[in-house]
């Protein structure tokens, strides 16, 4: 790597999509960003924003056969901006990989063995890991000489103690099938917990933070001195909080009941719990803006969905308060956490005895910056800290290849 190689391309591959950002780690500047969607269909679409030049968003539509063709199209768009992937300034490609099991505790330079290990984890991440592997193969194909780094969604949570990571089921059965709690959204929890410490003017080692990542998928984590000690997602991203379309926690016997008494197949139950539950299952909408609008119009189903969402959130705040013993900050992040003031207000309401208070005026302020929404006298800081998973992936990738 040459000393002026400071750019990192971040790739997030889905089964039919490819999201990307090109960052310059010399100053953290975002040079370009975009998305290819509906890969493999007639109606594929590439949307590219040349951020460095401040130019207009460009779109291409028409068939893009596979991920190789998608990355080739992205490379052409970048080259048109003078940011080609053959540039000596490109230091590495950082890949978001959803499941790294217990093995991958840190960003990892990709080798054939690493890809084989990510493949071995497919049974616990059947939707995500195959797509991530496709992204890795595609990028390796395009730039075989360039370091490729895997940044795992699960890595930040590998510090959880066994008491939090194990389910109370037969140990042999659990181990034989890799059944344990892994947690997800790890790059976000890592980034937001660190940024929260920064907002408090402290080092990450000095503070205990409850991070609430509330997007369409949602998860909470308890972070003690910079290390995750518990998180709400488990073997898969289905456990924990009420989400846009996922149920979160429920009695496991519900599955047995649905199978025995409703005659539902495994795939039908999977689809019910992952795609037709959570907010959408409760009220028909998974967008918090729409739910708030309906509540304002007096819609009772939307109001109940909101209450169930907030009740679960509050339970996790209490649980993680107990796990941590002492809490310095509660940080809200992601689409709902960063934008929905009513969710933040309701989640913390009634927790004054725990030192948690939200200032109504501060809570209403809209901003893209990390900020406190608790009054100065509050014992526990309540913060809104915008997440930035791409920057975190690029930072971890660059740190590995430049060390
Ligand atoms: P994410 O997965 O982090 O992109 O979050 C997406 C979700 O954030 C959407 O489904 C909405 O529920 C929520 N969201 C985005 N913008 C707003 C907003 N301005 N107010 C309330 N909720 C929002």
CSV table of C-alpha atoms and ligand atoms in Angstrom, one decimal:
chain,number,residue,atom,x,y,z
A,1,UNK,CA,0.0,0.0,0.0
A,2,UNK,CA,1.4,3.4,-0.9
A,3,UNK,CA,1.3,6.1,1.7
A,4,UNK,CA,-1.2,8.2,-0.2
A,5,UNK,CA,-3.6,5.2,-0.4
A,6,UNK,CA,-6.2,6.5,2.0
A,7,UNK,CA,-9.5,5.7,0.2
A,8,UNK,CA,-11.7,2.8,1.3
A,9,UNK,CA,-14.6,1.5,-0.6
A,10,UNK,CA,-17.4,0.1,1.7
A,11,UNK,CA,-19.6,-2.6,0.2
A,12,UNK,CA,-22.9,-3.9,1.7
A,13,UNK,CA,-24.1,-6.7,-0.5
A,14,UNK,CA,-27.7,-8.0,-0.3
A,15,UNK,CA,-29.2,-10.9,-2.3
A,16,UNK,CA,-30.3,-8.5,-5.1
A,17,UNK,CA,-28.7,-5.2,-4.1
A,18,UNK,CA,-25.3,-3.6,-3.6
A,19,UNK,CA,-24.8,-0.5,-1.5
A,20,UNK,CA,-21.5,1.3,-1.6
A,21,UNK,CA,-19.7,4.3,-0.3
A,22,UNK,CA,-16.2,5.6,-1.1
A,23,UNK,CA,-14.5,7.4,1.8
A,24,UNK,CA,-11.2,9.1,2.1
A,25,UNK,CA,-9.8,8.2,5.5
A,26,UNK,CA,-7.2,11.1,5.4
A,27,UNK,CA,-10.1,13.3,6.5
A,28,UNK,CA,-13.2,11.0,6.7
A,29,UNK,CA,-14.7,12.7,3.6
A,30,UNK,CA,-17.4,10.8,1.7
A,31,UNK,CA,-16.4,10.9,-2.0
A,32,UNK,CA,-19.3,9.0,-3.5
A,33,UNK,CA,-22.2,6.8,-2.5
A,34,UNK,CA,-24.8,4.8,-4.2
A,35,UNK,CA,-27.0,1.7,-4.6
A,36,UNK,CA,-27.6,-0.9,-7.2
A,37,UNK,CA,-31.0,-2.6,-6.7
A,38,UNK,CA,-33.0,-5.4,-8.3
A,39,UNK,CA,-29.8,-7.1,-9.6
A,40,UNK,CA,-30.7,-10.0,-11.9
A,41,UNK,CA,-34.0,-8.4,-13.0
A,42,UNK,CA,-34.9,-6.5,-16.1
A,43,UNK,CA,-35.6,-3.4,-14.1
A,44,UNK,CA,-32.2,-3.1,-12.3
A,45,UNK,CA,-31.4,0.4,-11.2
A,46,UNK,CA,-28.1,2.1,-10.2
A,47,UNK,CA,-28.3,5.4,-8.3
A,48,UNK,CA,-24.9,7.1,-7.9
A,49,UNK,CA,-24.2,10.4,-6.0
A,50,UNK,CA,-20.8,12.0,-6.7
A,51,UNK,CA,-20.4,13.6,-3.3
A,52,UNK,CA,-16.8,14.9,-3.8
A,53,UNK,CA,-17.7,17.0,-6.8
A,54,UNK,CA,-21.1,18.0,-5.4
A,55,UNK,CA,-22.6,16.9,-8.7
A,56,UNK,CA,-26.2,15.7,-9.2
A,57,UNK,CA,-27.3,12.1,-8.5
A,58,UNK,CA,-27.0,9.9,-11.7
A,59,UNK,CA,-29.3,7.0,-12.5
A,60,UNK,CA,-29.0,4.0,-14.8
A,61,UNK,CA,-31.9,1.7,-15.4
A,62,UNK,CA,-32.0,-1.6,-17.3
A,63,UNK,CA,-30.9,-5.1,-16.7
A,64,UNK,CA,-27.8,-5.7,-14.5
A,65,UNK,CA,-27.3,-9.5,-14.6
A,66,UNK,CA,-25.3,-10.2,-11.5
A,67,UNK,CA,-23.1,-8.7,-8.7
A,68,UNK,CA,-20.1,-8.7,-11.0
A,69,UNK,CA,-21.9,-6.6,-13.5
A,70,UNK,CA,-23.2,-4.4,-10.7
A,71,UNK,CA,-19.8,-3.7,-9.3
A,72,UNK,CA,-18.5,-3.1,-12.8
A,73,UNK,CA,-21.2,-0.5,-13.4
A,74,UNK,CA,-20.3,1.1,-10.0
A,75,UNK,CA,-16.6,1.2,-11.0
A,76,UNK,CA,-17.6,3.0,-14.3
A,77,UNK,CA,-19.5,5.6,-12.4
A,78,UNK,CA,-16.6,6.1,-10.0
A,79,UNK,CA,-14.2,6.3,-12.9
A,80,UNK,CA,-16.3,9.0,-14.5
A,81,UNK,CA,-15.8,11.1,-11.4
A,82,UNK,CA,-12.0,10.5,-11.5
A,83,UNK,CA,-12.3,8.0,-8.6
A,84,UNK,CA,-11.7,4.8,-10.4
A,85,UNK,CA,-11.2,1.6,-8.5
A,86,UNK,CA,-7.8,1.1,-10.3
A,87,UNK,CA,-6.5,4.3,-8.5
A,88,UNK,CA,-3.4,3.8,-6.4
A,89,UNK,CA,-5.2,5.9,-3.8
A,90,UNK,CA,-7.6,3.0,-3.0
A,91,UNK,CA,-6.3,1.3,0.1
A,92,UNK,CA,-8.8,-1.5,0.6
A,93,UNK,CA,-12.4,-2.6,0.2
A,94,UNK,CA,-14.4,-3.1,3.5
A,95,UNK,CA,-17.3,-5.5,3.4
A,96,UNK,CA,-20.2,-5.6,5.8
A,97,UNK,CA,-20.6,-9.2,6.8
A,98,UNK,CA,-23.7,-9.9,8.9
A,99,UNK,CA,-22.7,-13.1,10.7
A,100,UNK,CA,-19.2,-13.8,12.0
A,101,UNK,CA,-20.3,-16.4,14.7
A,102,UNK,CA,-18.1,-16.6,17.8
A,103,UNK,CA,-15.0,-16.8,15.7
A,104,UNK,CA,-14.7,-13.4,14.3
A,105,UNK,CA,-14.1,-10.9,17.1
A,106,UNK,CA,-12.6,-8.1,15.0
A,107,UNK,CA,-12.3,-6.9,11.4
A,108,UNK,CA,-10.5,-9.6,9.4
A,109,UNK,CA,-8.4,-9.6,6.3
A,110,UNK,CA,-10.2,-11.8,3.8
A,111,UNK,CA,-8.5,-15.0,2.7
A,112,UNK,CA,-9.9,-18.2,1.2
A,113,UNK,CA,-10.1,-19.7,4.8
A,114,UNK,CA,-12.0,-16.7,6.0
A,115,UNK,CA,-14.6,-17.0,3.2
A,116,UNK,CA,-14.9,-20.7,4.0
A,117,UNK,CA,-15.6,-19.8,7.6
A,118,UNK,CA,-18.3,-17.3,6.6
A,119,UNK,CA,-19.8,-20.0,4.4
A,120,UNK,CA,-19.8,-22.4,7.4
A,121,UNK,CA,-22.0,-19.9,9.2
A,122,UNK,CA,-24.7,-19.9,6.5
A,123,UNK,CA,-27.0,-22.1,8.6
A,124,UNK,CA,-27.3,-19.3,11.2
A,125,UNK,CA,-27.5,-16.5,8.6
A,126,UNK,CA,-29.2,-18.1,5.5
A,127,UNK,CA,-30.3,-14.8,4.0
A,128,UNK,CA,-27.3,-12.6,4.6
A,129,UNK,CA,-24.0,-14.5,4.5
A,130,UNK,CA,-24.5,-15.9,1.0
A,131,UNK,CA,-25.1,-12.4,-0.3
A,132,UNK,CA,-22.0,-11.1,1.6
A,133,UNK,CA,-19.9,-13.8,0.1
A,134,UNK,CA,-21.1,-12.9,-3.4
A,135,UNK,CA,-20.0,-9.3,-2.7
A,136,UNK,CA,-16.5,-10.5,-1.5
A,137,UNK,CA,-16.0,-12.7,-4.5
A,138,UNK,CA,-17.1,-10.0,-6.9
A,139,UNK,CA,-14.7,-7.4,-5.4
A,140,UNK,CA,-11.9,-9.9,-5.3
A,141,UNK,CA,-12.5,-10.6,-9.0
A,142,UNK,CA,-12.3,-6.9,-9.8
A,143,UNK,CA,-9.3,-6.1,-7.7
A,144,UNK,CA,-7.5,-9.4,-6.8
A,145,UNK,CA,-4.4,-7.4,-5.6
A,146,UNK,CA,-6.3,-5.2,-3.1
A,147,UNK,CA,-6.8,-6.0,0.6
A,148,UNK,CA,-10.4,-7.0,1.3
A,149,UNK,CA,-11.6,-6.7,4.9
A,150,UNK,CA,-14.6,-8.3,6.5
A,151,UNK,CA,-16.3,-6.2,9.2
A,152,UNK,CA,-18.8,-8.3,11.1
A,153,UNK,CA,-22.2,-7.2,12.5
A,154,UNK,CA,-21.7,-9.7,15.3
A,155,UNK,CA,-18.0,-8.8,16.3
A,156,UNK,CA,-18.8,-6.0,18.8
A,157,UNK,CA,-21.0,-8.4,20.8
A,158,UNK,CA,-18.4,-11.2,21.1
A,159,UNK,CA,-17.3,-9.7,24.4
A,160,UNK,CA,-20.7,-10.7,26.0
A,161,UNK,CA,-20.2,-13.0,28.9
A,162,UNK,CA,-21.5,-16.6,28.6
A,163,UNK,CA,-24.2,-15.8,31.1
A,164,UNK,CA,-25.7,-13.4,28.5
A,165,UNK,CA,-24.7,-15.3,25.4
A,166,UNK,CA,-26.1,-18.7,26.3
A,167,UNK,CA,-29.7,-19.8,26.0
A,168,UNK,CA,-30.9,-22.0,28.8
A,169,UNK,CA,-31.3,-25.1,26.7
A,170,UNK,CA,-29.4,-28.4,26.6
A,171,UNK,CA,-25.8,-27.5,26.1
A,172,UNK,CA,-24.9,-30.3,23.7
A,173,UNK,CA,-27.8,-29.5,21.4
A,174,UNK,CA,-27.0,-25.8,21.5
A,175,UNK,CA,-23.3,-26.4,20.7
A,176,UNK,CA,-24.0,-28.9,18.0
A,177,UNK,CA,-26.1,-26.4,16.1
A,178,UNK,CA,-24.2,-23.1,16.9
A,179,UNK,CA,-27.2,-22.0,19.0
A,180,UNK,CA,-26.3,-19.0,21.2
A,181,UNK,CA,-26.9,-15.3,21.3
A,182,UNK,CA,-24.7,-13.4,18.8
A,183,UNK,CA,-26.3,-10.0,18.4
A,184,UNK,CA,-26.3,-7.8,15.4
A,185,UNK,CA,-26.0,-4.1,14.4
A,186,UNK,CA,-22.6,-4.4,16.0
A,187,UNK,CA,-20.8,-1.7,14.0
A,188,UNK,CA,-23.6,0.7,14.9
A,189,UNK,CA,-23.5,-0.1,18.6
A,190,UNK,CA,-19.7,0.2,18.6
A,191,UNK,CA,-19.8,3.6,16.8
A,192,UNK,CA,-22.6,5.1,18.8
A,193,UNK,CA,-21.3,4.0,22.2
A,194,UNK,CA,-17.9,5.6,21.3
A,195,UNK,CA,-19.5,8.8,20.0
A,196,UNK,CA,-21.7,9.0,23.1
A,197,UNK,CA,-18.5,8.8,25.3
A,198,UNK,CA,-17.1,11.6,23.1
A,199,UNK,CA,-20.2,13.7,23.6
A,200,UNK,CA,-19.8,13.3,27.4
A,201,UNK,CA,-16.1,14.3,27.1
A,202,UNK,CA,-14.9,10.9,28.3
A,203,UNK,CA,-13.0,7.9,27.1
A,204,UNK,CA,-15.1,4.9,26.1
A,205,UNK,CA,-13.5,3.0,29.0
A,206,UNK,CA,-14.9,5.5,31.5
A,207,UNK,CA,-18.6,5.2,30.7
A,208,UNK,CA,-21.5,2.7,30.7
A,209,UNK,CA,-23.9,3.3,27.9
A,210,UNK,CA,-27.3,1.8,26.8
A,211,UNK,CA,-27.5,2.1,23.0
A,212,UNK,CA,-30.9,1.9,21.4
A,213,UNK,CA,-30.6,1.3,17.7
A,214,UNK,CA,-34.2,1.9,16.5
A,215,UNK,CA,-34.4,1.5,12.7
A,216,UNK,CA,-36.7,-0.8,10.8
A,217,UNK,CA,-34.7,-3.5,12.5
A,218,UNK,CA,-34.1,-2.6,16.2
A,219,UNK,CA,-31.7,-3.7,18.9
A,220,UNK,CA,-30.5,-2.5,22.3
A,221,UNK,CA,-27.1,-3.1,23.9
A,222,UNK,CA,-25.5,-2.6,27.3
A,223,UNK,CA,-22.0,-1.3,26.8
A,224,UNK,CA,-19.7,-1.3,29.9
A,225,UNK,CA,-16.5,0.7,29.6
A,226,UNK,CA,-16.5,0.3,25.8
A,227,UNK,CA,-17.3,-3.5,25.8
A,228,UNK,CA,-20.7,-5.0,25.0
A,229,UNK,CA,-22.0,-7.1,27.9
A,230,UNK,CA,-25.5,-7.7,26.6
A,231,UNK,CA,-27.6,-7.1,23.5
A,232,UNK,CA,-31.2,-7.8,22.6
A,233,UNK,CA,-30.8,-9.7,19.3
A,234,UNK,CA,-29.9,-13.3,19.5
A,235,UNK,CA,-29.1,-16.3,17.3
A,236,UNK,CA,-30.8,-14.2,14.6
A,237,UNK,CA,-32.1,-10.6,14.4
A,238,UNK,CA,-35.6,-11.8,15.4
A,239,UNK,CA,-35.1,-11.6,19.2
A,240,UNK,CA,-35.6,-8.5,21.4
A,241,UNK,CA,-37.3,-5.3,20.7
A,242,UNK,CA,-40.5,-4.8,18.7
A,243,UNK,CA,-39.4,-3.9,15.2
A,244,UNK,CA,-40.9,-2.7,11.9
A,245,UNK,CA,-41.8,-6.1,10.7
A,246,UNK,CA,-40.3,-8.5,13.3
A,247,UNK,CA,-42.0,-9.6,16.5
A,248,UNK,CA,-38.9,-9.5,18.8
A,249,UNK,CA,-39.3,-11.5,22.0
A,250,UNK,CA,-42.1,-14.0,22.4
A,251,UNK,CA,-42.8,-17.2,24.2
A,252,UNK,CA,-41.1,-19.9,22.1
A,253,UNK,CA,-44.2,-22.0,22.6
A,254,UNK,CA,-46.1,-19.7,20.2
A,255,UNK,CA,-44.2,-21.4,17.4
A,256,UNK,CA,-45.2,-24.8,18.6
A,257,UNK,CA,-48.8,-23.6,19.0
A,258,UNK,CA,-48.8,-22.2,15.4
A,259,UNK,CA,-47.4,-25.5,14.1
A,260,UNK,CA,-49.7,-27.8,16.0
A,261,UNK,CA,-52.9,-25.8,16.1
A,262,UNK,CA,-52.8,-23.4,13.1
A,263,UNK,CA,-51.2,-26.0,10.8
A,264,UNK,CA,-48.5,-23.5,9.7
A,265,UNK,CA,-45.3,-24.7,8.1
A,266,UNK,CA,-41.8,-23.6,9.3
A,267,UNK,CA,-41.5,-21.3,6.3
A,268,UNK,CA,-44.9,-19.7,7.0
A,269,UNK,CA,-44.0,-19.2,10.7
A,270,UNK,CA,-40.7,-17.7,9.6
A,271,UNK,CA,-42.4,-15.3,7.3
A,272,UNK,CA,-45.1,-14.4,9.9
A,273,UNK,CA,-42.5,-13.5,12.6
A,274,UNK,CA,-39.9,-11.8,10.4
A,275,UNK,CA,-42.1,-10.0,7.8
A,276,UNK,CA,-45.7,-9.7,9.1
A,277,UNK,CA,-45.2,-9.0,12.8
A,278,UNK,CA,-43.8,-6.1,14.8
A,279,UNK,CA,-45.4,-2.7,14.0
A,280,UNK,CA,-46.7,-3.8,10.6
A,281,UNK,CA,-48.4,-6.9,12.2
A,282,UNK,CA,-49.9,-4.8,15.0
A,283,UNK,CA,-51.3,-1.9,12.9
A,284,UNK,CA,-50.5,-2.4,9.2
A,285,UNK,CA,-47.8,0.2,9.1
A,286,UNK,CA,-44.1,-0.1,9.9
A,287,UNK,CA,-43.1,3.5,9.3
A,288,UNK,CA,-43.1,5.4,12.6
A,289,UNK,CA,-44.0,8.7,10.8
A,290,UNK,CA,-47.2,7.1,9.5
A,291,UNK,CA,-48.0,5.6,12.9
A,292,UNK,CA,-47.7,9.0,14.5
A,293,UNK,CA,-49.9,10.6,11.9
A,294,UNK,CA,-52.6,7.9,12.5
A,295,UNK,CA,-52.3,8.4,16.3
A,296,UNK,CA,-52.8,12.2,15.8
A,297,UNK,CA,-56.0,11.3,13.9
A,298,UNK,CA,-57.2,9.2,16.8
A,299,UNK,CA,-56.5,5.7,15.4
A,300,UNK,CA,-56.6,3.2,18.2
A,301,UNK,CA,-54.8,0.4,16.5
A,302,UNK,CA,-51.8,2.7,15.8
A,303,UNK,CA,-51.8,3.9,19.4
A,304,UNK,CA,-51.8,0.4,20.7
A,305,UNK,CA,-48.9,-0.6,18.4
A,306,UNK,CA,-47.0,2.5,19.6
A,307,UNK,CA,-47.6,1.6,23.2
A,308,UNK,CA,-46.5,-2.1,22.7
A,309,UNK,CA,-43.3,-0.8,21.0
A,310,UNK,CA,-42.5,1.6,23.8
A,311,UNK,CA,-43.4,-0.9,26.6
A,312,UNK,CA,-40.8,-3.4,25.2
A,313,UNK,CA,-38.2,-0.6,24.8
A,314,UNK,CA,-38.7,0.6,28.4
A,315,UNK,CA,-38.3,-3.0,29.7
A,316,UNK,CA,-34.9,-3.3,27.9
A,317,UNK,CA,-33.8,0.1,29.3
A,318,UNK,CA,-34.6,-1.2,32.8
A,319,UNK,CA,-33.0,-4.6,32.2
A,320,UNK,CA,-29.8,-3.1,30.9
A,321,UNK,CA,-29.7,-0.6,33.7
A,322,UNK,CA,-29.7,-3.6,36.1
A,323,UNK,CA,-27.1,-5.4,34.0
A,324,UNK,CA,-24.8,-2.4,34.1
A,325,UNK,CA,-25.4,-1.3,37.7
A,326,UNK,CA,-24.5,2.3,36.8
A,327,UNK,CA,-25.5,4.0,33.6
A,328,UNK,CA,-23.8,7.2,32.3
A,329,UNK,CA,-25.9,7.6,29.2
A,330,UNK,CA,-28.8,6.2,27.1
A,331,UNK,CA,-28.2,6.9,23.4
A,332,UNK,CA,-30.9,6.8,20.7
A,333,UNK,CA,-29.9,6.1,17.1
A,334,UNK,CA,-31.1,5.0,13.6
A,335,UNK,CA,-34.2,6.1,11.7
A,336,UNK,CA,-36.7,6.0,14.6
A,337,UNK,CA,-34.2,6.8,17.4
A,338,UNK,CA,-32.8,9.8,15.6
A,339,UNK,CA,-36.1,11.2,14.3
A,340,UNK,CA,-39.0,10.2,16.5
A,341,UNK,CA,-39.1,12.5,19.5
A,342,UNK,CA,-42.4,10.9,20.8
A,343,UNK,CA,-40.7,7.5,21.0
A,344,UNK,CA,-37.7,9.0,23.0
A,345,UNK,CA,-40.1,10.9,25.3
A,346,UNK,CA,-42.3,7.8,25.9
A,347,UNK,CA,-39.5,5.4,26.4
A,348,UNK,CA,-37.9,7.4,29.2
A,349,UNK,CA,-41.2,8.7,30.8
A,350,UNK,CA,-41.6,7.6,34.4
A,351,UNK,CA,-37.9,6.7,34.9
A,352,UNK,CA,-37.0,9.8,36.9
A,353,UNK,CA,-36.1,7.7,39.9
A,354,UNK,CA,-33.4,6.0,37.7
A,355,UNK,CA,-32.0,9.5,36.9
A,356,UNK,CA,-33.5,9.5,33.4
A,357,UNK,CA,-35.2,12.6,32.2
A,358,UNK,CA,-35.8,14.1,28.8
A,359,UNK,CA,-36.1,17.9,28.3
A,360,UNK,CA,-39.1,18.4,26.0
A,361,UNK,CA,-37.6,21.4,24.3
A,362,UNK,CA,-34.3,19.7,23.5
A,363,UNK,CA,-36.0,16.6,22.4
A,364,UNK,CA,-37.9,18.5,19.7
A,365,UNK,CA,-34.8,20.0,18.1
A,366,UNK,CA,-34.0,18.4,14.8
A,367,UNK,CA,-30.3,18.0,14.0
A,368,UNK,CA,-27.9,15.6,12.3
A,369,UNK,CA,-25.4,16.1,15.1
A,370,UNK,CA,-24.9,14.1,18.3
A,371,UNK,CA,-26.7,15.9,21.1
A,372,UNK,CA,-28.0,15.7,24.6
A,373,UNK,CA,-31.7,15.8,25.2
A,374,UNK,CA,-31.6,15.5,29.0
A,375,UNK,CA,-31.5,18.6,31.3
A,376,UNK,CA,-28.2,19.5,32.8
A,377,UNK,CA,-29.2,18.3,36.3
A,378,UNK,CA,-30.1,14.8,35.1
A,379,UNK,CA,-28.0,12.0,36.7
A,380,UNK,CA,-28.0,10.0,33.4
A,381,UNK,CA,-27.4,11.7,30.1
A,382,UNK,CA,-30.0,10.9,27.4
A,383,UNK,CA,-28.5,11.5,23.9
A,384,UNK,CA,-29.4,11.3,20.2
A,385,UNK,CA,-26.3,10.1,18.4
A,386,UNK,CA,-26.7,9.6,14.6
A,387,UNK,CA,-25.2,6.3,13.6
A,388,UNK,CA,-22.8,5.9,10.6
A,389,UNK,CA,-22.1,2.2,9.9
A,390,UNK,CA,-20.3,3.0,6.6
A,391,UNK,CA,-17.8,5.3,8.4
A,392,UNK,CA,-17.3,2.7,11.1
A,393,UNK,CA,-16.6,-0.1,8.5
A,394,UNK,CA,-14.2,2.2,6.6
A,395,UNK,CA,-12.5,3.2,9.9
A,396,UNK,CA,-12.0,-0.4,11.0
A,397,UNK,CA,-10.9,-1.5,7.5
A,398,UNK,CA,-8.4,1.3,7.2
A,399,UNK,CA,-7.0,0.7,10.7
A,400,UNK,CA,-6.4,-2.9,9.8
A,401,UNK,CA,-4.7,-2.3,6.5
A,402,UNK,CA,-2.6,0.6,7.6
A,403,UNK,CA,-1.3,-0.9,10.8
B,1,LIG,P1,-33.5,2.7,9.4
B,1,LIG,O1,-33.7,1.3,9.3
B,1,LIG,O2,-32.5,3.1,10.4
B,1,LIG,O3,-33.2,3.4,8.0
B,1,LIG,O4,-34.9,3.4,9.9
B,1,LIG,C1,-36.0,3.4,9.1
B,1,LIG,C2,-37.2,3.7,9.9
B,1,LIG,O5,-37.0,5.0,10.6
B,1,LIG,C3,-38.5,4.0,9.1
B,1,LIG,O6,-39.2,2.7,8.8
B,1,LIG,C4,-39.3,4.9,10.0
B,1,LIG,O7,-40.1,4.1,10.9
B,1,LIG,C5,-38.3,5.6,10.8
B,1,LIG,N1,-38.1,7.0,10.5
B,1,LIG,C6,-37.4,7.6,9.5
B,1,LIG,N2,-37.6,8.9,9.5
B,1,LIG,C7,-38.4,9.2,10.5
B,1,LIG,C8,-39.0,10.4,11.0
B,1,LIG,N3,-38.7,11.6,10.5
B,1,LIG,N4,-39.8,10.3,12.1
B,1,LIG,C9,-40.1,9.1,12.6
B,1,LIG,N5,-39.6,8.0,12.2
B,1,LIG,C10,-38.8,8.0,11.1
